[in-house]
Coordinates of C-alpha atoms in Angstrom, one line a residue:
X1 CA 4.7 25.5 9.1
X2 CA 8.1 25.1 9.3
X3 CA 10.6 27.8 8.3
X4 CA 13.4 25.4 6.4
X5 CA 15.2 26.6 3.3
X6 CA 13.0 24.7 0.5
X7 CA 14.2 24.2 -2.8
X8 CA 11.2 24.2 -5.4
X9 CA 11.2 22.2 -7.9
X10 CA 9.0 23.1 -10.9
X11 CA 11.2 23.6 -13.0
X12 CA 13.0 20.2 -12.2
X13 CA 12.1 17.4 -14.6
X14 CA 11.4 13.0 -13.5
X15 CA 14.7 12.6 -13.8
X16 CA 16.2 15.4 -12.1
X17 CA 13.6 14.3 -9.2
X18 CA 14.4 10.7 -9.4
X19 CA 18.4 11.7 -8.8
X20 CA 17.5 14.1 -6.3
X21 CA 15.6 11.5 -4.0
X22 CA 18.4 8.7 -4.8
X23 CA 20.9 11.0 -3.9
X24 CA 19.1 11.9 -0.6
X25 CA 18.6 8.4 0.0
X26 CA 22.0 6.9 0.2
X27 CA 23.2 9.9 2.3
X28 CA 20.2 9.0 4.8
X29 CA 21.4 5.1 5.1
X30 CA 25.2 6.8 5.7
X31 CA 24.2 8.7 8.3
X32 CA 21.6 6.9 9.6
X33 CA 19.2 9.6 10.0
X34 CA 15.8 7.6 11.1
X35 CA 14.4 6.5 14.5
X36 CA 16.0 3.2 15.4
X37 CA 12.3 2.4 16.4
X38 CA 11.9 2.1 12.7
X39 CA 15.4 0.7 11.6
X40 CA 13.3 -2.6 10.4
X41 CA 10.5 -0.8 8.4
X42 CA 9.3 -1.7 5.1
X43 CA 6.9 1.6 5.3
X44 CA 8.6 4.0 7.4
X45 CA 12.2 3.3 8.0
X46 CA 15.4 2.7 5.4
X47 CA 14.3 -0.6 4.0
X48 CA 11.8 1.7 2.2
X49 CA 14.4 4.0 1.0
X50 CA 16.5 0.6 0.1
X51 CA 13.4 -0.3 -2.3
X52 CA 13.8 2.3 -3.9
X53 CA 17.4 2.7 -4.3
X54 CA 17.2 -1.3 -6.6
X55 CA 14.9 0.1 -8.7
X56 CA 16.4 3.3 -9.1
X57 CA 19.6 1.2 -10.4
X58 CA 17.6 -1.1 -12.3
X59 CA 15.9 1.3 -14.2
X60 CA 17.1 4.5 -14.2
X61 CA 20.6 4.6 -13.8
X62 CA 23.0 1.7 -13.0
X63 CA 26.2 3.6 -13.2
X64 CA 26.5 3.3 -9.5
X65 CA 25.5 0.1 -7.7
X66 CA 24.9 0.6 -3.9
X67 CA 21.9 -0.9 -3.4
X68 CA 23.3 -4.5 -2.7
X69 CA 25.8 -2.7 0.1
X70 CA 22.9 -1.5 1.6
X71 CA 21.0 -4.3 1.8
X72 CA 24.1 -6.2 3.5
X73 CA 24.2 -3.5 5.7
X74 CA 20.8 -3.4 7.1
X75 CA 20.6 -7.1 6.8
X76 CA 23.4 -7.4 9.5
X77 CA 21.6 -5.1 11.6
X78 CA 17.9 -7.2 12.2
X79 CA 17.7 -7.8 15.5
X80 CA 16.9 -11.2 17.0
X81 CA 13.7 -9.5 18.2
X82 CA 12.1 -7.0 16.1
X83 CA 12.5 -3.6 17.6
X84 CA 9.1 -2.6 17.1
X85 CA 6.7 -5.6 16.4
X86 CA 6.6 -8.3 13.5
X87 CA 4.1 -6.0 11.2
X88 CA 4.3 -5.1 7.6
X89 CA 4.3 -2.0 8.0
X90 CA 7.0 -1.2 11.0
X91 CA 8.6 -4.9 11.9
X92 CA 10.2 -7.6 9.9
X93 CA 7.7 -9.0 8.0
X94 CA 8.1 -5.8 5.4
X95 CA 12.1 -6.5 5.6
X96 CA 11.2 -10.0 4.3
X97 CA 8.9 -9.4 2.4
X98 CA 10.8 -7.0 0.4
X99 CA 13.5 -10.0 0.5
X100 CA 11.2 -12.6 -1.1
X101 CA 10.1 -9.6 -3.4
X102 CA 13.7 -8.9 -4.6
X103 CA 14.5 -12.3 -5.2
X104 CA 11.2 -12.9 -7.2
X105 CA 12.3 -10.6 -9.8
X106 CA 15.9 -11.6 -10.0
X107 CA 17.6 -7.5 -8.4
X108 CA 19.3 -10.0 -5.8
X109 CA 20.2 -14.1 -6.0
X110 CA 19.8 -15.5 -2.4
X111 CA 18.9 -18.5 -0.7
X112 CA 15.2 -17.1 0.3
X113 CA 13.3 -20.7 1.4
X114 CA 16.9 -21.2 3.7
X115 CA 16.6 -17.5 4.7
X116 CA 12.4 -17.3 6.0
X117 CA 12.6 -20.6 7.4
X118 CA 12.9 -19.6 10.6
X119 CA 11.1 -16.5 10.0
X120 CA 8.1 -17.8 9.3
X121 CA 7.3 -19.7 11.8
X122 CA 7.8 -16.6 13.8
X123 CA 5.6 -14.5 11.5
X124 CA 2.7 -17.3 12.0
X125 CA 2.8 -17.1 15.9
X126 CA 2.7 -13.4 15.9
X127 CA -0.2 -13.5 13.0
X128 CA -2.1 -16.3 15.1
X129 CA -1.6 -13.9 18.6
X130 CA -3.2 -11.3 16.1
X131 CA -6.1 -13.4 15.5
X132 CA -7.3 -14.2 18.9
X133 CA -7.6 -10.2 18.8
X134 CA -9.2 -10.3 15.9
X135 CA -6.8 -7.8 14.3
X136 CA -6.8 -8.3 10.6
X137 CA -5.1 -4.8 9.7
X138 CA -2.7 -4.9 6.6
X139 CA -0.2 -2.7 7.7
X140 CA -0.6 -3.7 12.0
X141 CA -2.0 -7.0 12.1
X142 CA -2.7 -10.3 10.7
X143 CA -3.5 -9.4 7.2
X144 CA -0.2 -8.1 6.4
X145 CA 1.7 -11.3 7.6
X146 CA -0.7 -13.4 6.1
X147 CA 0.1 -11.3 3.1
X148 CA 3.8 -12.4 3.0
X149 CA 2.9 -16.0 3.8
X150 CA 1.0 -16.4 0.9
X151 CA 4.6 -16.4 -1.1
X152 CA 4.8 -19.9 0.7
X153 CA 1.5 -21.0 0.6
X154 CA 2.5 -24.4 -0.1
X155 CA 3.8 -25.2 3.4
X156 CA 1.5 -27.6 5.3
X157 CA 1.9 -24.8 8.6
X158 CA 1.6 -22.2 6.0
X159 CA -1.6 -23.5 4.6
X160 CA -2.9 -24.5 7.9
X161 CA -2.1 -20.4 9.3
X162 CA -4.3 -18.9 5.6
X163 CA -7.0 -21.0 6.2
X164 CA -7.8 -20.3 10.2
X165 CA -7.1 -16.5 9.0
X166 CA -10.1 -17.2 6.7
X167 CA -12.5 -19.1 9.2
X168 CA -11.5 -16.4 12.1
X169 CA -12.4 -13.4 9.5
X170 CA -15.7 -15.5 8.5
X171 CA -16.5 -15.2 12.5
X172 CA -15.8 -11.9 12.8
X173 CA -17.8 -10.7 10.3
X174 CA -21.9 -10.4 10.6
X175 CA -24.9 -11.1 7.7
X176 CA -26.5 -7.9 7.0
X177 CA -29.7 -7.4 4.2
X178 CA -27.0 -5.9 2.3
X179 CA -24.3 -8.1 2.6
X180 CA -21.8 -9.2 5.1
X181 CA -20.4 -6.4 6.8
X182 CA -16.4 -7.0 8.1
X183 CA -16.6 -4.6 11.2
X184 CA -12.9 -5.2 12.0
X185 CA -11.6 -1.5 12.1
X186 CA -11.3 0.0 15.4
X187 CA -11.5 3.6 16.0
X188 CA -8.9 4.7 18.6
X189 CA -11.0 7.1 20.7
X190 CA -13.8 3.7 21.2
X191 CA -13.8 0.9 22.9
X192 CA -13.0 -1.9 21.3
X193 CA -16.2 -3.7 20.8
X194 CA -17.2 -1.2 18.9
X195 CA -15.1 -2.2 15.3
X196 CA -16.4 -0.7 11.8
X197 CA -16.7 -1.5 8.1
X198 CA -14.2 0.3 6.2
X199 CA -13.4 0.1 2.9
X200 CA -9.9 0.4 3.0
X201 CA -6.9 -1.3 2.2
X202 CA -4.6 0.1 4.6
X203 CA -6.8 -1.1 7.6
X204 CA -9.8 -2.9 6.2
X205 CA -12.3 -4.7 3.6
X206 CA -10.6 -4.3 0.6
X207 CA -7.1 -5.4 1.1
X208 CA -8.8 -8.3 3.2
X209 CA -10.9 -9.4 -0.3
X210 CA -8.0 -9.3 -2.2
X211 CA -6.0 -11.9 1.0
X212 CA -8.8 -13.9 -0.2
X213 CA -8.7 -14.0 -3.8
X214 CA -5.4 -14.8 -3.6
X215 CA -6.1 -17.5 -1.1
X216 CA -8.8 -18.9 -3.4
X217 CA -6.4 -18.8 -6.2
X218 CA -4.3 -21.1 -3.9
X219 CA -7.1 -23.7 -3.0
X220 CA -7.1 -22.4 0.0
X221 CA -10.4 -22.3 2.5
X222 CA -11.6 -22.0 -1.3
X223 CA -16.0 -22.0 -0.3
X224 CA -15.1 -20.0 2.6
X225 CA -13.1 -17.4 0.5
X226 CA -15.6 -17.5 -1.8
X227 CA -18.8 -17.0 0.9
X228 CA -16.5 -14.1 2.3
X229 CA -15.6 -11.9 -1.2
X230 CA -19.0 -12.2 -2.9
X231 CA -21.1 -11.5 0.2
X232 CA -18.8 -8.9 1.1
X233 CA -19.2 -7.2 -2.5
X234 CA -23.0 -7.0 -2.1
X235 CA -22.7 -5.3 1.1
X236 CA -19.7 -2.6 -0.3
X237 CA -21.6 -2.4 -3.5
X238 CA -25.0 -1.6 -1.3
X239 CA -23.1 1.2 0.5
X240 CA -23.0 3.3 -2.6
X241 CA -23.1 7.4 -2.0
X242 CA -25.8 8.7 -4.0
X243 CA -24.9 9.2 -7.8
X244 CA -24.5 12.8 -8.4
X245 CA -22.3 13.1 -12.2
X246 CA -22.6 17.0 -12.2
X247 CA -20.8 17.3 -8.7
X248 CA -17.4 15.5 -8.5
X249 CA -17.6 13.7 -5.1
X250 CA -16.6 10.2 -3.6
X251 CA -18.9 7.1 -4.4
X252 CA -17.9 5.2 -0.9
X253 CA -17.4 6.3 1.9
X254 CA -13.9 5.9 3.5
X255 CA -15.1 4.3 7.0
X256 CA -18.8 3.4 8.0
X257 CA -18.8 5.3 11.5
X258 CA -22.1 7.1 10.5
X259 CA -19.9 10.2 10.0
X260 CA -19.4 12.1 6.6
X261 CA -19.5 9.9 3.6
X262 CA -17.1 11.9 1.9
X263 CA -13.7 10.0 1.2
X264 CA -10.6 11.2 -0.8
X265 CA -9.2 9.6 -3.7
X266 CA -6.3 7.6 -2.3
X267 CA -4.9 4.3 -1.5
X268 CA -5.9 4.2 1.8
X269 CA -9.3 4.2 1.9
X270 CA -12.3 5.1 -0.6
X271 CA -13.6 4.6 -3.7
X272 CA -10.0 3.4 -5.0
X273 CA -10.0 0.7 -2.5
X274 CA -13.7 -0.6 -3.3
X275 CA -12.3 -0.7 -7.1
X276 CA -9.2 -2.7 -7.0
X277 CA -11.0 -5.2 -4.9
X278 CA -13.8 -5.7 -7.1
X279 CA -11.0 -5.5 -10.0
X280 CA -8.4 -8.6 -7.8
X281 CA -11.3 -11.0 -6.8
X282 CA -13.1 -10.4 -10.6
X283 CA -9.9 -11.7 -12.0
X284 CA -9.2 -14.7 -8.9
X285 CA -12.5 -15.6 -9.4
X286 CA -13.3 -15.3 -12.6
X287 CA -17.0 -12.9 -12.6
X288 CA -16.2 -10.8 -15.5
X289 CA -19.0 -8.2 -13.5
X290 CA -17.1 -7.5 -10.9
X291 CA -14.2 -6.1 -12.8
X292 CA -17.0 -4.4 -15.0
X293 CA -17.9 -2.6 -11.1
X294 CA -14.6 -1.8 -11.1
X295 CA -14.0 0.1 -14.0
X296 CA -17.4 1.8 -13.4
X297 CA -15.6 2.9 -10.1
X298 CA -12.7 4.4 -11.6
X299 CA -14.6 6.1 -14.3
X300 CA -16.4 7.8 -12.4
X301 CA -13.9 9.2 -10.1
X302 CA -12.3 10.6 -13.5
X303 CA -14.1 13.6 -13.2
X304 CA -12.3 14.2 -9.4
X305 CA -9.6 15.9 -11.5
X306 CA -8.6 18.8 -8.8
X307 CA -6.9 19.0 -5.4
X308 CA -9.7 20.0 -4.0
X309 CA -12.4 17.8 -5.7
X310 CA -9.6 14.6 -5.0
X311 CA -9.1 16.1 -1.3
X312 CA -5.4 16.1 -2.2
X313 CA -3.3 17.8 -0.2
X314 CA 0.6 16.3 -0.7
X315 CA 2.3 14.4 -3.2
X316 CA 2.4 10.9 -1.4
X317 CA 2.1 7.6 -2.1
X318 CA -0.4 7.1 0.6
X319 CA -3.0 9.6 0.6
X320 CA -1.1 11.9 -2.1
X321 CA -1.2 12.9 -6.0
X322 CA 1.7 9.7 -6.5
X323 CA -0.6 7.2 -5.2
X324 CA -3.6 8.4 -7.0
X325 CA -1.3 8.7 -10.5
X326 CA -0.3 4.8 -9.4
X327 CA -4.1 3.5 -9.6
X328 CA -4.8 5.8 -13.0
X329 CA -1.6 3.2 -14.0
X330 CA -2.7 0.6 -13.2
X331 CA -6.6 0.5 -14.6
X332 CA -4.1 2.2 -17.7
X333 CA -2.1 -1.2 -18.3
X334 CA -4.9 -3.3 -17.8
X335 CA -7.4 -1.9 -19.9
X336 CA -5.2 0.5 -22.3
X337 CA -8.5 3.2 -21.9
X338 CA -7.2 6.5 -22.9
X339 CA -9.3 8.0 -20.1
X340 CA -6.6 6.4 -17.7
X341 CA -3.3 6.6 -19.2
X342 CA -4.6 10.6 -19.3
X343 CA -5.2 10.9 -15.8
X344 CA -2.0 9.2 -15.0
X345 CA -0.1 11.7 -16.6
X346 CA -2.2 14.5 -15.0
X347 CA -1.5 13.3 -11.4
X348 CA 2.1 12.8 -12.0
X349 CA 2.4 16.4 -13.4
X350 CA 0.6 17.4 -10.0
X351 CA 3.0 15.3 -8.1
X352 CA 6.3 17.0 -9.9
X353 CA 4.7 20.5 -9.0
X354 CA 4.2 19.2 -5.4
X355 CA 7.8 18.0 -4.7
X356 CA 9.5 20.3 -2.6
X357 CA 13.3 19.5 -0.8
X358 CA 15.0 21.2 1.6
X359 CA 18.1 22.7 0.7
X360 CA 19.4 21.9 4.6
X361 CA 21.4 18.6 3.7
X362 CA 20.2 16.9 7.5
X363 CA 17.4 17.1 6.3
X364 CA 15.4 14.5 3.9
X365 CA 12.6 13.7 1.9
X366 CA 10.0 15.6 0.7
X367 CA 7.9 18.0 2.2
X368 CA 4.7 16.0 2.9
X369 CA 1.2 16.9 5.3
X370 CA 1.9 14.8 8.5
X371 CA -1.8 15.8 10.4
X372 CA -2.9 18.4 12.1
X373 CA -0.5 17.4 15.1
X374 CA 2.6 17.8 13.1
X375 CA 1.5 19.7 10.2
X376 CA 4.1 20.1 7.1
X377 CA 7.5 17.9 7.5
X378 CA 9.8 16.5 4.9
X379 CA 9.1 12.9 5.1
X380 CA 11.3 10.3 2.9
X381 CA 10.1 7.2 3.9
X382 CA 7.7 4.7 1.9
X383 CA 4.4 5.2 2.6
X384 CA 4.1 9.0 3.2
X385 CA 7.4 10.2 1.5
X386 CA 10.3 10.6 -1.1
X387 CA 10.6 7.2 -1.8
X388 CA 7.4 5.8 -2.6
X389 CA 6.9 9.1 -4.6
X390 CA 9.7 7.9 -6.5
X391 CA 8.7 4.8 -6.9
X392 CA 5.8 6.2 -8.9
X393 CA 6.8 8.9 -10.6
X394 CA 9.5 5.9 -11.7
X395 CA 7.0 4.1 -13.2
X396 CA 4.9 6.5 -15.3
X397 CA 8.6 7.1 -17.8
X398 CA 8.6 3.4 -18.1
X399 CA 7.6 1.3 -21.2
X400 CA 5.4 -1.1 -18.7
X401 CA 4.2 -1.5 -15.0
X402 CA 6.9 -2.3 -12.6
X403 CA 6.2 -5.1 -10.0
X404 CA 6.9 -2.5 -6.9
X405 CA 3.2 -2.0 -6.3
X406 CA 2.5 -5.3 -5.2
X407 CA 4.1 -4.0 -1.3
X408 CA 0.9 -2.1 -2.1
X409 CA -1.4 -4.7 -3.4
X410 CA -2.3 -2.9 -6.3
X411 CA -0.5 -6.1 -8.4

């Protein structure tokens, strides 16, 4: 564990916490403290702490205006090749992403059909060489460029890309007699030929259904989409822990490797992923029972009120109290069930006890749980640190829900 100077901050309030991580943030972009292998991250490198930074100014406080600097900065920065790979999570399709994001809900007026052109014909080579490999991760792979694509879905090569995306997952995937398993996932220590189910929307089913949704939305592979989500359904729905209401415990499990069926409450994987899915493609498609599923879903995790019970361990938006506080949000505006808006507020309290800085000003972030490999580090990145933590604890002082979670899927 490391042996930094921490500040604790339980007696700090949102937005002492909020000024503390924008602080933090625009004296990380000055001094450019984060691995240039991640200088054009979305998810783990400064255009995460950029994200923040707009809506920060936007919403909280927009006496000081640097966000639009910093996006010039870092814009003039993008290399001609990405310095790690094109994905959503670590290459350029996050950066624009983010871009089109911005511009869709007026924090920046640019030219953004003149400034992807290019781009995404890039983005669609990459996500075809991803294909062949049958790599349909959201954050690694096809499924998260396919994801930014869908903002131009009415380009002929565009359209063309979405619906070989659909008919290469439809080959991928295999009948069951409970439902169409999607056995895409690969577990690093196997071989490759030997991909699982997981119902996930980091790496797996559910972030794939709700690609589809939107897709069918679109007219788009529309009777493949639809063969894909509803058989797909059945065979998540069929994979049901038993139902045990005295003992808080996960309904799915996180990844169908015949291991333990236990999975935490988080947006990675589990019984959160399996209910925004059902909750996405209910709505796209219009079968009111599948959004009744979802709610089921989150009910029932309601009672999953602890750390322990949650398997919580930091406050990120990932696998932490924010991201769990972000789905009670959610299922909060979209039903107005008291149950929800309740646990919202419980997991943000949690998450304002959890936030710990360092007082050593090199370093940033937010102390988070990094593995057993690199145990506790102050992480201020997106996904795992101070700036998607912001990003919720943002939202839960606001009036209404804040388009941010779409990087997420969760809108």
């Amino acid at each position: 564990m490391s042996c930094h100077i921490c500040f604790k901050s339980e007696h700090m309030t949102t937005h002492a916490v909020l000024a503390r991580i924008y602080n933090d943030n625009l004296r990380l972009l000055e001094t450019k403290a984060y691995d240039p292998y991640y200088a054009e991250s979305l998810f783990k490198g400064p255009w995460g702490a950029l994200f923040y930074l707009f809506y920060y100014e936007r919403y909280i406080d927009n006496r000081e205006q640097h966000a639009v600097k910093w996006l010039q900065t870092l814009y003039n920065t993008l290399q001609p090749q990405p310095t790690a790979d094109y994905s959503y999570c670590s290459g350029p399709t996050g950066v624009f992403w983010l871009l089109h994001h911005l511009h869709h809900h007026q924090f920046i007026d640019i030219d953004i059909e003149w400034l992807a052109s290019d781009f995404i014909a890039n983005a669609i080579r990459e996500s075809d060489q991803h294909l062949s490999q049958h790599n349909f991760d959201l954050l690694h792979g096809s499924a998260g460029i396919c994801h930014y694509l869908l903002a131009y879905h009415q380009q002929k090569a565009v359209r063309a890309h979405l619906e070989k995306f659909a008919d290469t997952l439809l080959t991928a995937s295999r009948m069951t007699d409970k439902g169409r398993s999607l056995p895409v996932f690969v577990m690093f220590e196997t071989p490759v030929e030997t991909g699982v189910d997981t119902f996930s929307l980091a790496h797996g089913t559910c972030s794939l259904l709700i690609l589809l949704g939107k897709m069918y939305q679109a007219d788009i592979a529309s009777n493949t989409c639809k063969q894909l989500i509803t058989e797909c359904i059945s065979f998540m729905w069929n994979h049901q822990n038993e139902r045990r209401p005295e003992v808080p415990h996960a309904l799915f499990p996180g990844i169908l490797d015949g291991q333990q069926p236990f999975s935490r409450l988080s947006w990675c994987y589990g019984d959160f992923n399996v209910a925004l899915a059902l909750w996405h493609c209910g709505h796209y498609l219009q079968e009111d029972q599948w959004k009744q599923q979802a709610l089921d879903v989150m009910r029932y995790s309601l009672n999953r009120n602890t750390d322990a019970t949650a398997g919580i361990v930091d406050a990120c938006l990932c696998h932490g109290s924010a991201g769990v506080a972000a789905f009670y949000r959610k299922f909060w505006y979209a039903t107005q069930e008291p149950a929800f808006y309740a646990a919202a507020e419980h997991w943000h309290n949690n998450t304002l006890e959890k936030v710990l800085f360092s007082e050593e000003p090199h370093i940033h972030g937010i102390r988070g749980w990094e593995g057993i490999d690199k145990q506790w580090e102050y992480c201020w990145d997106l996904l795992d640190g101070s700036s998607g933590i912001g990003l919720s604890l943002l939202s839960h002082i606001q009036p209404g829900p804040l388009p941010w979670d779409e990087a997420l899927l969760l809108s």
